[in-house]
Short mmCIF file of C-alpha atoms in Angstrom, two decimals:
data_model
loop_
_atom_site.label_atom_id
_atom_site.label_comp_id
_atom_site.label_asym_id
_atom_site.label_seq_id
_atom_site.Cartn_x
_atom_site.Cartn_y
_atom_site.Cartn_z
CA UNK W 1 -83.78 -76.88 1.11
CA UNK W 2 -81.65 -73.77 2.16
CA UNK W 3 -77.51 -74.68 1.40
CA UNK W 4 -74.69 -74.19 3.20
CA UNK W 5 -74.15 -70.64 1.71
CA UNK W 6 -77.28 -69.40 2.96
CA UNK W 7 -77.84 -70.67 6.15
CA UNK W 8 -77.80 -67.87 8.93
CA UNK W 9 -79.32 -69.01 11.95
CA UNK W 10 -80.53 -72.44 12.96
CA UNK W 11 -84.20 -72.39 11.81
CA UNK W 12 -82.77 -72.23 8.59
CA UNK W 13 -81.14 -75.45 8.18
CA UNK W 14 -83.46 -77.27 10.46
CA UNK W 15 -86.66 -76.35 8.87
CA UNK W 16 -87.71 -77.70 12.75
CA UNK W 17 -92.19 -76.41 12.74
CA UNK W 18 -92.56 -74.97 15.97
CA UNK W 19 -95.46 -74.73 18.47
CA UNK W 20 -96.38 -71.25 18.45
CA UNK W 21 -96.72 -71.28 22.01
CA UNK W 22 -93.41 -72.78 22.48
CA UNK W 23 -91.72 -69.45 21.45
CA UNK W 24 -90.83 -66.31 23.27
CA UNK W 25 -89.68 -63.59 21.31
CA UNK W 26 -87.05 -61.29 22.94
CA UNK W 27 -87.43 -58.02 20.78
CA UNK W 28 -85.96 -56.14 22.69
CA UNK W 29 -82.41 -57.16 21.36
CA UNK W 30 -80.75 -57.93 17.57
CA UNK W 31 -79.59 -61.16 16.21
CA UNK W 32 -77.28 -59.63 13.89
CA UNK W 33 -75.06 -56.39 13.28
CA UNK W 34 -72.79 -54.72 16.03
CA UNK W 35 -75.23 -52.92 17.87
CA UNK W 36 -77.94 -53.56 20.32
CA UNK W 37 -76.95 -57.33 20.52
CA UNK W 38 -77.33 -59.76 23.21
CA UNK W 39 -73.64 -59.59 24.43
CA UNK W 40 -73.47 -59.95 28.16
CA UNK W 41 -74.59 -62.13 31.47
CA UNK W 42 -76.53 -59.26 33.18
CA UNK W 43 -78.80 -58.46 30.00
CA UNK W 44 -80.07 -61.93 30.01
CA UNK W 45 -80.44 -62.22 33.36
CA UNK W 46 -82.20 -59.07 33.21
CA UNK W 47 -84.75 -60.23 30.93
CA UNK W 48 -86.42 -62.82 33.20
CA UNK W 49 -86.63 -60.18 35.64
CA UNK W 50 -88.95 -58.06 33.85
CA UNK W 51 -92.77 -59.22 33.88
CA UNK W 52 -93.68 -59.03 30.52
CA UNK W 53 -90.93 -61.97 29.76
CA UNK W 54 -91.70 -63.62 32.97
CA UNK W 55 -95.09 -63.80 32.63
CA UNK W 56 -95.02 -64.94 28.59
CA UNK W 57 -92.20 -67.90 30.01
CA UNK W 58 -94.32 -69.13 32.79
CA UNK W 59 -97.39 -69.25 30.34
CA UNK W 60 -95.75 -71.20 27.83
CA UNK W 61 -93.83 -73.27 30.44
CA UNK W 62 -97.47 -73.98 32.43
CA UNK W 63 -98.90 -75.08 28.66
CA UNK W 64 -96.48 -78.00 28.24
CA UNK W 65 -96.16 -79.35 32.14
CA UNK W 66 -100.13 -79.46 32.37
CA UNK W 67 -100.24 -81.69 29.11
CA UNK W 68 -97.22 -84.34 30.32
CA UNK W 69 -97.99 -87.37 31.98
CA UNK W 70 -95.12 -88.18 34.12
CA UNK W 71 -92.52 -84.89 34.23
CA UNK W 72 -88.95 -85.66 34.14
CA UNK W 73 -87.74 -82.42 34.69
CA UNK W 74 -86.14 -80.21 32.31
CA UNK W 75 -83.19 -79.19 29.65
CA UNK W 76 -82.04 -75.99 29.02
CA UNK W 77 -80.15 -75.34 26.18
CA UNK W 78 -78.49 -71.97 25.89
CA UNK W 79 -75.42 -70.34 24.30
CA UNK W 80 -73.00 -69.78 27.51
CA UNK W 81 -70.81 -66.95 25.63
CA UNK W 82 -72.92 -64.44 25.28
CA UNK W 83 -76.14 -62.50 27.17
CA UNK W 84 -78.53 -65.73 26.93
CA UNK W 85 -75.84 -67.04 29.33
CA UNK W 86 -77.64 -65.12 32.18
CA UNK W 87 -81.11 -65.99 30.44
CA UNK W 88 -80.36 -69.35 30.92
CA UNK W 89 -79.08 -69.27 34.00
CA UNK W 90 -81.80 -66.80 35.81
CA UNK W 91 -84.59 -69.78 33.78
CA UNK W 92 -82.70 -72.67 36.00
CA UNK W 93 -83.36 -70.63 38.80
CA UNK W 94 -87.17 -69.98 38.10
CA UNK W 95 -87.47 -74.06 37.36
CA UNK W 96 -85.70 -74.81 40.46
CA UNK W 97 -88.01 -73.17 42.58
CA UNK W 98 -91.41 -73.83 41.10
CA UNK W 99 -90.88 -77.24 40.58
CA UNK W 100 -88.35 -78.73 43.27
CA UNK W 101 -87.13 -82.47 42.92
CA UNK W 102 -87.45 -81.98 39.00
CA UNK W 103 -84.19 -82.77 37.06
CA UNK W 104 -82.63 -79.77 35.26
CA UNK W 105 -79.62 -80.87 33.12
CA UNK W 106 -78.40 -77.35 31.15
CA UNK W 107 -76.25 -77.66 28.50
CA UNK W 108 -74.02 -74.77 27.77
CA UNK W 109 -73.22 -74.12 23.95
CA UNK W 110 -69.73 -72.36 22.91
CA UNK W 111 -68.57 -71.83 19.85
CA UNK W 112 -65.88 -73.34 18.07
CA UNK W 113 -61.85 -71.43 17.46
CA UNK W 114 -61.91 -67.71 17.81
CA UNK W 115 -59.53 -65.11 16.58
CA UNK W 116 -57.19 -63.19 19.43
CA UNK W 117 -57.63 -60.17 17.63
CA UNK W 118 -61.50 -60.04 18.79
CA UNK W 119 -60.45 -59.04 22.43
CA UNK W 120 -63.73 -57.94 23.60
CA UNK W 121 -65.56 -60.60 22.27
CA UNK W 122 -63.12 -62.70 24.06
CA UNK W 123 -63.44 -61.03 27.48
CA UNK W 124 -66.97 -61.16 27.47
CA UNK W 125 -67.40 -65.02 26.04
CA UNK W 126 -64.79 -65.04 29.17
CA UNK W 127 -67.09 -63.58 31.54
CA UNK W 128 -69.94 -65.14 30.49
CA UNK W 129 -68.63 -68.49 30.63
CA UNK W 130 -67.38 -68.37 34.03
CA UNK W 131 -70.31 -66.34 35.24
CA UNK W 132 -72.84 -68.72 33.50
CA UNK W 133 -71.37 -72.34 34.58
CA UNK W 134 -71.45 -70.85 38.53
CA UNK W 135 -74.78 -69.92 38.34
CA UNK W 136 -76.25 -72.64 36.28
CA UNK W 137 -74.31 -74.98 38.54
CA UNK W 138 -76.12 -73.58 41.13
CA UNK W 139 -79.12 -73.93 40.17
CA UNK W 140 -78.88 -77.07 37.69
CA UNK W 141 -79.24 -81.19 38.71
CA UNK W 142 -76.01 -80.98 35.73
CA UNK W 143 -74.43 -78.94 33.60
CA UNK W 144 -72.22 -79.35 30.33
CA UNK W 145 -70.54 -77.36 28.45
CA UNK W 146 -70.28 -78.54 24.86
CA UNK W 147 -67.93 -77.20 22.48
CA UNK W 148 -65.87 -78.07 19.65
CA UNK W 149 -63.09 -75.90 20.55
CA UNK W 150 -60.35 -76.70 22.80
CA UNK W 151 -60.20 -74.41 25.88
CA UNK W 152 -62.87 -72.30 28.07
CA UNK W 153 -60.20 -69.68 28.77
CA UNK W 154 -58.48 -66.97 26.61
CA UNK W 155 -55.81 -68.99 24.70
CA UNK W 156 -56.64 -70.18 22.10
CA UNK W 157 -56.99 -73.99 21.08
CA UNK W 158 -57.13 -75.90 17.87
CA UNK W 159 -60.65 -77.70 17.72
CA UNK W 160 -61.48 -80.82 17.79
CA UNK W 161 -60.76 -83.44 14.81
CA UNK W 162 -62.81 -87.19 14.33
CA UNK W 163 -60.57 -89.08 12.39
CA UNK W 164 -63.82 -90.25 10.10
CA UNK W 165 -65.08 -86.63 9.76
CA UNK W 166 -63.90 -83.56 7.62
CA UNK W 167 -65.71 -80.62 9.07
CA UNK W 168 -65.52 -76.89 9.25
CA UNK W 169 -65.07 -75.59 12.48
CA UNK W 170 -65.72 -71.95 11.67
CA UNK W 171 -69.18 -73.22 10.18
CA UNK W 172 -71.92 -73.82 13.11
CA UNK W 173 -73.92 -75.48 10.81
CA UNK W 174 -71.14 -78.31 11.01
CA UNK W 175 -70.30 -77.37 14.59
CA UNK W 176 -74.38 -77.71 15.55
CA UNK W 177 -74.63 -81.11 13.64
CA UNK W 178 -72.02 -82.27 15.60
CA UNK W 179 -72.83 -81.63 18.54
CA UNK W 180 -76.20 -82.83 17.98
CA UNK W 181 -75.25 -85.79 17.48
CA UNK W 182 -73.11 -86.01 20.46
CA UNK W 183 -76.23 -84.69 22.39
CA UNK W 184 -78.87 -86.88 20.83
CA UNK W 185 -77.14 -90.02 21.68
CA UNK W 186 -75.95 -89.08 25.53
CA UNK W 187 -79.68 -88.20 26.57
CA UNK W 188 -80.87 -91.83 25.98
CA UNK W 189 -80.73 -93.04 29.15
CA UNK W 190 -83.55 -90.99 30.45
CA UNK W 191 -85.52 -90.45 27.34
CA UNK W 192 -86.14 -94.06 26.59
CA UNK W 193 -89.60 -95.61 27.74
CA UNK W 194 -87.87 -98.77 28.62
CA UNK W 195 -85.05 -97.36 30.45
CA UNK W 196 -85.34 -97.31 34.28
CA UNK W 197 -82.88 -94.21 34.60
CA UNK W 198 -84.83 -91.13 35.04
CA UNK W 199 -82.80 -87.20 34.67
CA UNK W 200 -83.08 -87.18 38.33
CA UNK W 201 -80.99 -90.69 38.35
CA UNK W 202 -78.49 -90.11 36.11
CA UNK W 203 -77.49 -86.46 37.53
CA UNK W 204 -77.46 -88.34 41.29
CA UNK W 205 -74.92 -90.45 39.77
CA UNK W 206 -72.79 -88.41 38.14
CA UNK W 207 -73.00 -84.96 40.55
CA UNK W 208 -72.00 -86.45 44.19
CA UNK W 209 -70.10 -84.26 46.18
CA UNK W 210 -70.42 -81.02 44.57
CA UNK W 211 -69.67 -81.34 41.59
CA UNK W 212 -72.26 -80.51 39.43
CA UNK W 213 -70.20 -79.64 35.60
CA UNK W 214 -69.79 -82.88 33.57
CA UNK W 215 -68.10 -83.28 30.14
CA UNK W 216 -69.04 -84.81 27.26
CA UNK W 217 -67.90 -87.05 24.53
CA UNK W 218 -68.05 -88.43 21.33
CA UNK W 219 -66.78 -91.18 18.86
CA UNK W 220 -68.70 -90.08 15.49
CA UNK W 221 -69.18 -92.58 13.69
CA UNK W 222 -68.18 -95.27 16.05
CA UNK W 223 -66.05 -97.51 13.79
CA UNK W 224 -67.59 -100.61 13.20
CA UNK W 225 -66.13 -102.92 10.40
CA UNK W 226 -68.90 -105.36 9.35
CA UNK W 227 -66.25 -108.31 9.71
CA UNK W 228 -65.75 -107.52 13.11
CA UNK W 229 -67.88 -108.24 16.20
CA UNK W 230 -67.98 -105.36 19.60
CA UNK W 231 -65.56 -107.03 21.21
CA UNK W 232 -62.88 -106.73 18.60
CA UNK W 233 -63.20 -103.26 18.02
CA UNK W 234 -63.27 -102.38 21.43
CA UNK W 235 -59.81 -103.85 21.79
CA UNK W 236 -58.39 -102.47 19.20
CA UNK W 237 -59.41 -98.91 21.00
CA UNK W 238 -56.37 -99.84 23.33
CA UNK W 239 -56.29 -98.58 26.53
CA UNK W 240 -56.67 -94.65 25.51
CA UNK W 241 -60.12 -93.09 25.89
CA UNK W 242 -62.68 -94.59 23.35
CA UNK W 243 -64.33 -90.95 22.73
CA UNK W 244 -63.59 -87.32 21.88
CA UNK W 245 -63.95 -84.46 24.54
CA UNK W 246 -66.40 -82.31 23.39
CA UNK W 247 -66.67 -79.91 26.46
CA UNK W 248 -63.50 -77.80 25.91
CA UNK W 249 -61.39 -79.15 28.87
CA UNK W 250 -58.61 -80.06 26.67
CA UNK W 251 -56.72 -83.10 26.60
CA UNK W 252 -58.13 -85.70 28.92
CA UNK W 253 -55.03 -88.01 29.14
CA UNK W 254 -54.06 -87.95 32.72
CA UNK W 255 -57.05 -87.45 34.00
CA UNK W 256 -59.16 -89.56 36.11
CA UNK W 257 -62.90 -90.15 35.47
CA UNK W 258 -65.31 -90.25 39.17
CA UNK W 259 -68.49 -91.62 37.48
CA UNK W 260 -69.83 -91.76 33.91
CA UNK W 261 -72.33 -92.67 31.85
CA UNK W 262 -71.94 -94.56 28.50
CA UNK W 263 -73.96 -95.28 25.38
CA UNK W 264 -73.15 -97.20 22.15
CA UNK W 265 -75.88 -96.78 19.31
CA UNK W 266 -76.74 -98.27 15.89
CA UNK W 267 -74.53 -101.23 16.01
CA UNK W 268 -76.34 -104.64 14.71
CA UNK W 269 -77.29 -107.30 17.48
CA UNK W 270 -75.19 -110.04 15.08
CA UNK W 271 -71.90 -108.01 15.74
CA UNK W 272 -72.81 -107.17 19.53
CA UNK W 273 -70.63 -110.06 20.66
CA UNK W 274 -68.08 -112.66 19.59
CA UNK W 275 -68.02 -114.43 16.46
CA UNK W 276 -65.32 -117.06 16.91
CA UNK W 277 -66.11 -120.08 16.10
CA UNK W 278 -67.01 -122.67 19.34
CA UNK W 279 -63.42 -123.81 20.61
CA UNK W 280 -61.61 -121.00 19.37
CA UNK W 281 -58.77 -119.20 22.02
CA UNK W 282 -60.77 -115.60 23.22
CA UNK W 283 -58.89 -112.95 22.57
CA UNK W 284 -59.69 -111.34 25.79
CA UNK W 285 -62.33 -111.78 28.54
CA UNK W 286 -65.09 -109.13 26.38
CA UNK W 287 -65.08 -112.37 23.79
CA UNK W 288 -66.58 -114.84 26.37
CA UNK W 289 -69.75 -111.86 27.19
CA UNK W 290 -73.02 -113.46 26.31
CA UNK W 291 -74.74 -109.84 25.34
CA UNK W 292 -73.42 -106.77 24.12
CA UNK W 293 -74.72 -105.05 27.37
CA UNK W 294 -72.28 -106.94 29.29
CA UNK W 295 -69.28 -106.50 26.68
CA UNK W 296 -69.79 -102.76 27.03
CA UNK W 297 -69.91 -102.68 30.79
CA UNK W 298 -67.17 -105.23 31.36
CA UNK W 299 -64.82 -102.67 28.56
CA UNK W 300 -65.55 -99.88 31.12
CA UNK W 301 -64.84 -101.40 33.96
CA UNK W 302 -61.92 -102.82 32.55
CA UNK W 303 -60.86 -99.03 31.41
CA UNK W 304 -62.00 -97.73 34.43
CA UNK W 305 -62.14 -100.40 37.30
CA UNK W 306 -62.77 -97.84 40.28
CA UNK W 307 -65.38 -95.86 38.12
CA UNK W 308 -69.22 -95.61 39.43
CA UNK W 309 -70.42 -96.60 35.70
CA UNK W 310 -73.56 -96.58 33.62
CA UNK W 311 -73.89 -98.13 30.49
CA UNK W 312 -76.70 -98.58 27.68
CA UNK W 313 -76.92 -100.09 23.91
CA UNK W 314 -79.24 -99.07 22.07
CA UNK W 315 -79.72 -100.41 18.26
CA UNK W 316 -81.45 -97.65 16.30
CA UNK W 317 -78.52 -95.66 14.83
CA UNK W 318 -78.41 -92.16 14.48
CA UNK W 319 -79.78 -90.75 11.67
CA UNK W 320 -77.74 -88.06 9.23
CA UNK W 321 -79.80 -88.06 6.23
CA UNK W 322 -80.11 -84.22 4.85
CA UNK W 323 -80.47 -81.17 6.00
CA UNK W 324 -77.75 -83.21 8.35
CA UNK W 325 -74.22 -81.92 6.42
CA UNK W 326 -71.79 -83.95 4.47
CA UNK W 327 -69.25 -84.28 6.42
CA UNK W 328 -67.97 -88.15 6.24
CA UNK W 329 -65.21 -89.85 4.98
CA UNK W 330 -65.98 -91.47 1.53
CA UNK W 331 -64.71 -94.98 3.22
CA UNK W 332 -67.99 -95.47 5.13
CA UNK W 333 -71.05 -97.32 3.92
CA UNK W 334 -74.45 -96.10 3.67
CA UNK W 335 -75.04 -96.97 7.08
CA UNK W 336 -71.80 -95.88 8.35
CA UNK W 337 -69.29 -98.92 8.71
CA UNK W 338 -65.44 -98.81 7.85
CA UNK W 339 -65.22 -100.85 4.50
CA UNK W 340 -61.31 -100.75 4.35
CA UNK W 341 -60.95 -97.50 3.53
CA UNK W 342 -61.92 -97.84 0.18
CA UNK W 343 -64.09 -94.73 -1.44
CA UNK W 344 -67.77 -96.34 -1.33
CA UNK W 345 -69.57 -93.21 -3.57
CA UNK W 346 -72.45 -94.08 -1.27
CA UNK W 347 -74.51 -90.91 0.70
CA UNK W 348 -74.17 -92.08 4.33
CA UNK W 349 -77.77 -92.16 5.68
CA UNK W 350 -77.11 -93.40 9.65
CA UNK W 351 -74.02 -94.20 11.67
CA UNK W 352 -73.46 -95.53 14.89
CA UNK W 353 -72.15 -93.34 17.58
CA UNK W 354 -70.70 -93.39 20.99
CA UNK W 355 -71.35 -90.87 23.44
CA UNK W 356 -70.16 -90.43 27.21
CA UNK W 357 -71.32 -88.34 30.08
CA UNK W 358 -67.96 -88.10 32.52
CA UNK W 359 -67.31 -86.19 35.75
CA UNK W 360 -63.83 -85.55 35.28
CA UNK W 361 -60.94 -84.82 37.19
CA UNK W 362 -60.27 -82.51 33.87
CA UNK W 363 -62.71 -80.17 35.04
CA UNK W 364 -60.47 -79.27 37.93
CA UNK W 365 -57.80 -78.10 35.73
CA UNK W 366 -59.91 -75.95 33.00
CA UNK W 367 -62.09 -74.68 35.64
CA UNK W 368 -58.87 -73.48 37.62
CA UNK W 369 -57.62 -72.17 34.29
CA UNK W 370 -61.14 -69.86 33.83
CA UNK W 371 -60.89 -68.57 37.37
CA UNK W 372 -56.66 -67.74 36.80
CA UNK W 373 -57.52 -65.92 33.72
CA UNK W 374 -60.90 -64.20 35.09
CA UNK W 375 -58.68 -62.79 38.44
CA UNK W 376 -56.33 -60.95 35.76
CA UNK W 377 -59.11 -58.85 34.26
CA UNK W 378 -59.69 -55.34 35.60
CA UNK W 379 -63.69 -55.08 34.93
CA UNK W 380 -63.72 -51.22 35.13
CA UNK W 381 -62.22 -51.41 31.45
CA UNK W 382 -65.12 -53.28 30.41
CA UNK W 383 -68.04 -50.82 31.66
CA UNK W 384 -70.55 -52.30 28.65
CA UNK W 385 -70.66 -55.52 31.18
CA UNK W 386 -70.76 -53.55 34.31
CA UNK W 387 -73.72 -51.26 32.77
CA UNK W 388 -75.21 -54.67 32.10
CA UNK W 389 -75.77 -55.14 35.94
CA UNK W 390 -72.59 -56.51 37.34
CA UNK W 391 -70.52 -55.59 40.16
CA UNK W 392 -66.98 -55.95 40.52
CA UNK W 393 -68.53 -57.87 43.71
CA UNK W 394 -69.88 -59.92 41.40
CA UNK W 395 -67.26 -60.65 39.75
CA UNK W 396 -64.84 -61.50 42.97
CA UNK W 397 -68.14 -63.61 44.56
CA UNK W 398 -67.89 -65.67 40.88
CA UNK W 399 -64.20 -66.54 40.85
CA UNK W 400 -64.40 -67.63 44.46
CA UNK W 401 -67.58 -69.91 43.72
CA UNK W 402 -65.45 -71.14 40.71
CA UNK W 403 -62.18 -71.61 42.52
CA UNK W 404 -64.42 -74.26 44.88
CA UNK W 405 -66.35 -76.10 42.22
CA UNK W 406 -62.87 -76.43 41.01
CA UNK W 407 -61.42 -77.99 44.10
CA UNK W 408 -64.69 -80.27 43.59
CA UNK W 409 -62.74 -82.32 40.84
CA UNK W 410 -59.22 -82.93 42.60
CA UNK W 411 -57.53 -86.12 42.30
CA UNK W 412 -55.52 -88.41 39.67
CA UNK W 413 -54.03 -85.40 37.62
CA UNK W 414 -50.30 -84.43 38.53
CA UNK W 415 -51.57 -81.28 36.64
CA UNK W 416 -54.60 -80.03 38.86
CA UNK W 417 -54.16 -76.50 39.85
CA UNK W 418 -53.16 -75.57 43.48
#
């Protein structure tokens, strides 16, 4: 099993066996060194544009969606700093028309901090990102970005910190696990058998009226004490919000939420609802629930009482045996409860996790924040990007589409831009 030392892209660490016709190879570009890398919107758009690629996609694609049963829709996964940005985007587009009424949820990957002194890296993971959420918006049922960083714009944040996890931002094998986590546990809802929310659903929900970018969030490990039932951790959450952004909108205090959907994972069904003994005083109204279910949608609506909200509980915990990273506190058990913080020397093998789809009103502030700082550049300086197959057209037709999905999200936040 490769270490932490040697891991250089994700097959590496995830030792994940492949279909071979579930892989395009894009030679035409190089994963690593300064040259001849995919760097910018227009290359990857570019790609899908030329038959060869098109062709190869639609074979595989053809492959998969002849052997399902009952198609969903799809995912798309792609980086949204750099030139698969455009890839991604122009594949939406391709899905969208060949198989209308499908769900597409994209998820846009960013990396974590970055370093002011890298200023064309920045202006393009700038361009990128604002070019790549219009487009995919467009052509997406949803789209989130998900990031462990702090901002979508050019200043610099710190990233993000789980009070029950010591990680390394800079590494993306810590920044992937993460994240995976975060996106294993929010995509329940529709990949269930037993659930009756389909992609379709859940982006209907969430997307009304335009607005089409969601955030995500996470509480990793969700901290259960085994002495305590869901109800009593919940309240001891307090009013703030139970999980931490993990779309790079910043700080979501202040904000107001439109419609979300919830799901808590891996707790046991004893602790899913009070354990007072018969005649004791509740605490508060989540102690009288007769099902877990109904403790975690009556704590949301209590949170959020004018909130369209979706909720599921699921037991199987999430599972972070290796080549998952070390990265938890040495107070959790082998199945990742809080023992009083005491060091347990035990390898944590599953946690529980809670993970939230939101539309946000804190999308209309860090989407207004991308289109002030994407007006200030002057794209004649960057002619790599322009040579790429943008116009400075292009550009002004991108901050206007990203000034109105913007505008999508206003409401509850005495800090929404103008």
């Amino acid at each position: 099993m490769p270490t932490e030392g040697s891991i250089r892209v994700w097959s590496d660490f995830l030792r994940v066996h492949l279909h071979p016709r579930s892989i395009c190879m894009i030679h035409k570009y190089n994963h690593d060194g300064e040259a001849g890398r995919l760097e910018a919107f227009g290359q990857g758009e570019s790609i899908l544009k030329e038959p060869k690629y098109l062709e190869e996609l639609e074979d595989r694609l053809h492959f998969y969606v002849e052997e399902c049963d009952y198609l969903q829709g799809f995912q798309i996964l792609c980086d949204l700093h750099d030139g698969f940005s455009g890839l991604g985007a122009k594949a939406a587009e391709l899905l969208q028309d060949e198989y209308s009424g499908r769900g597409i949820i994209t998820w846009g990957l960013l990396p974590g901090p970055y370093r002011l002194g890298e200023l064309q890296k920045n202006i393009y993971r700038l361009l990128n990102t604002a070019f790549g959420l219009v487009h995919l918006s467009a052509h997406s049922s949803l789209v989130c970005p998900l990031s462990l960083g702090g901002s979508l714009g050019l200043r610099p944040e710190p990233p993000v910190s789980f009070p029950l996890l010591q990680y390394d931002a800079t590494l993306p094998f810590h920044c992937g696990a993460i994240l995976a986590t975060a996106l294993d546990t929010v995509t329940v809802p529709y990949r269930l058998r037993s659930s009756p929310v389909s992609m379709v659903h859940l982006a209907d929900m969430l997307n009304f009226s335009g607005k089409k970018v969601v955030t995500a969030g996470a509480t990793i490990p969700f901290p259960s004490v085994p002495s305590q039932s869901l109800p009593d951790t919940l309240m001891q959450l307090g009013e703030a919000t139970p999980w931490t952004p993990l779309s790079a909108c910043g700080d979501p205090s202040g904000t107001c939420c439109f419609a979300q959907s919830v799901v808590l994972r891996g707790l046991d069904r004893a602790h899913h609802t009070s354990q007072l003994a018969p005649g004791t005083p509740l605490p508060s109204p989540l102690h009288a629930c007769a099902t877990g279910e109904e403790v975690l949608a009556q704590y949301l609506q209590q949170q959020q009482p004018r909130v369209r909200s979706s909720s599921h509980l699921l037991l199987t915990p999430c599972k972070v045996v290796p080549p998952y990273p070390s990265l938890f506190s040495s107070s959790l058990s082998q199945h990742g409860s809080v023992l009083d913080g005491l060091p347990t020397g035990t390898a944590v093998e599953s946690i529980p996790v809670l993970g939230a789809l939101c539309s946000s009103s804190s999308l209309n502030r860090a989407l207004g924040d991308l289109a002030k700082d994407l007006s200030k550049l002057d794209l004649r300086r960057w002619a790599s990007f322009m040579d790429a197959g943008v116009e400075q057209d292009d550009l002004e037709e991108t901050l206007q589409d990203l000034r109105s999905l913007a505008q999508c999200y206003e409401g509850g936040d005495d800090r929404l831009v103008d």
